[in-house]
Amino acid sequence: MTTPAIIFVAMVGIYTAVAAVFDLRLHRIPNYITVPAALLGLAYHGLMPGGFGLLSSLAGFAIGFGLLLLPWLLGGGGMGDVKLLAALGAWLGPLLILVAFAISIGMACCVAMVLLTYRSCKHGMGKTKQQLLGSVDPAQRKLGRTVAKRRVLPFAVPVALSTWCVLGWFMLFGSL
């Protein structure tokens, strides 16, 4: 592997690992992680020989941002997840951010099903449903509102795992 390729793999691997740790511990991904990562991704592909080029990096950034924008607007995730994918898109480009996102969605679904099954077996189906889907107090029930609980798994974890799969492919076969 060439030096630029080693830099690419190291930077993306470190970024996703740090984001996953922050998301696991704090349930948020701070701007001081995502913004520099996005700028470094754009700079890398704009300046390094062997990079995708600035336009491809910008396209990856836009696609990464757009993938989770609507779910965020609808209350289905955090803005940190949106910025995580945008910065990752700046590194991976338009095609690979889609691949990493698709794999991460599959991983998140599998992990969620395992956790739901485990919790249902341990605590019972009714309690698990109440914990994860929210509880309704009588005043809110008249209005048809439920109180949503915190998400089961921070999304940065499956994003990191899927990105490492993509990076592993890159290291094994030498091209993306």
C-alpha positions in Angstrom: 0.0 0.0 0.0 1.2 3.5 -0.8 1.7 6.2 1.8 -1.4 8.1 0.8 -3.5 5.0 1.1 -2.1 4.3 4.5 -3.0 7.8 5.6 -6.5 7.4 4.1 -7.2 4.1 6.0 -5.7 5.4 9.3 -7.6 8.7 9.2 -10.9 7.2 8.4 -10.4 4.3 10.9 -9.5 6.7 13.7 -12.3 9.1 12.9 -15.0 6.4 13.0 -13.5 4.9 16.2 -13.5 8.2 18.0 -17.0 9.0 16.9 -18.3 5.6 18.0 -16.7 5.9 21.4 -18.2 9.4 21.9 -21.6 8.2 20.7 -21.5 5.2 23.1 -20.5 7.1 26.1 -22.2 10.5 25.6 -25.0 9.7 23.1 -23.7 12.5 21.0 -21.0 13.3 18.5 -19.4 16.7 19.1 -18.8 19.2 16.3 -15.1 19.3 17.3 -14.9 15.7 15.9 -17.1 16.0 12.8 -16.1 19.4 11.4 -12.3 18.8 11.3 -12.9 15.3 9.9 -14.9 16.7 7.1 -12.4 19.5 6.3 -9.5 16.9 6.4 -11.4 14.6 4.1 -12.0 17.4 1.6 -8.4 18.6 1.8 -7.1 15.0 1.5 -9.0 14.3 -1.7 -8.3 17.8 -3.1 -4.6 17.8 -2.5 -3.2 14.2 -2.2 -2.1 12.2 -5.2 -4.4 9.2 -5.5 -7.3 11.1 -3.9 -10.8 11.0 -5.4 -10.7 14.7 -6.2 -12.4 17.7 -4.5 -15.7 17.4 -6.4 -16.0 13.7 -5.6 -15.3 14.4 -2.0 -17.9 17.2 -2.0 -20.4 14.9 -3.6 -19.8 12.3 -0.9 -20.2 15.0 1.8 -23.6 16.0 0.3 -24.8 12.4 0.0 -23.7 11.6 3.5 -25.5 14.7 4.8 -28.6 13.9 2.9 -28.9 10.3 3.9 -29.9 11.1 7.5 -31.3 14.6 7.1 -34.9 13.6 6.6 -34.9 11.1 9.6 -33.4 13.8 11.7 -36.1 16.3 10.6 -38.7 13.7 11.6 -37.1 13.1 15.0 -35.5 9.7 14.1 -32.0 10.5 15.0 -29.5 13.1 16.1 -27.8 15.8 14.2 -24.5 14.3 15.2 -25.3 11.2 13.1 -26.0 13.5 10.1 -22.7 15.3 10.5 -20.9 11.9 11.1 -22.1 10.6 7.7 -21.4 14.0 6.0 -17.8 13.9 7.2 -17.4 10.3 6.4 -18.8 11.0 2.9 -16.1 13.6 2.4 -13.6 10.8 3.0 -15.3 7.9 1.2 -16.8 9.7 -1.8 -20.3 9.3 -3.2 -20.3 5.6 -3.9 -18.6 4.2 -0.8 -20.6 6.3 1.6 -23.7 4.6 0.2 -22.1 1.2 0.6 -21.0 1.9 4.2 -24.4 3.3 5.0 -26.2 0.3 3.6 -24.0 -2.1 5.6 -24.5 0.0 8.7 -28.3 -0.1 8.4 -28.1 -3.9 8.1 -25.8 -4.1 11.2 -28.0 -1.7 13.2 -31.1 -3.8 12.4 -29.4 -7.1 13.4 -28.1 -5.6 16.7 -31.5 -4.1 17.4 -33.2 -7.4 16.9 -30.7 -9.2 19.2 -31.2 -6.6 21.9 -34.9 -6.6 21.6 -35.0 -10.4 21.8 -32.6 -10.4 24.8 -34.6 -7.8 26.7 -37.9 -9.5 25.9 -36.6 -12.8 27.3 -35.0 -11.2 30.3 -37.7 -8.6 31.3 -40.8 -9.8 29.4 -42.4 -8.5 26.3 -44.7 -6.0 28.0 -42.0 -4.3 30.0 -39.7 -4.2 26.9 -42.4 -2.7 24.8 -43.1 -0.1 27.4 -39.4 0.8 27.9 -38.6 1.1 24.2 -41.9 2.5 22.7 -42.6 4.9 25.5 -45.2 5.2 28.2 -48.3 7.1 28.1 -49.7 9.0 31.1 -53.5 9.5 31.2 -53.2 13.2 30.4 -51.1 12.6 27.3 -53.3 9.6 26.2 -56.2 12.0 25.7 -54.0 14.0 23.3 -52.7 10.8 21.6 -49.1 11.5 22.6 -46.4 9.1 23.7 -43.1 9.8 25.3 -40.3 8.3 23.3 -37.3 6.7 25.0 -33.7 7.0 24.1 -32.5 4.9 21.1 -31.3 1.4 21.7 -27.9 1.6 20.0 -25.8 4.7 19.1 -25.7 4.7 15.3 -22.0 5.6 15.1 -21.2 2.1 16.2 -22.6 0.3 13.2 -21.3 3.1 11.0 -17.8 2.5 12.3 -18.1 -1.3 11.9 -19.4 -1.0 8.3 -16.7 1.6 7.5 -14.0 -0.8 8.8 -15.4 -3.5 6.5 -15.1 -1.1 3.6 -11.5 -0.2 4.7 -10.7 -3.9 5.0 -11.9 -4.5 1.5 -9.6 -1.6 0.4 -6.6 -3.0 2.2 -7.2 -6.6 0.9 -7.8 -5.7 -2.7 -6.0 -2.4 -3.0 -8.8 -0.4 -4.6 -12.1 1.1 -3.8 
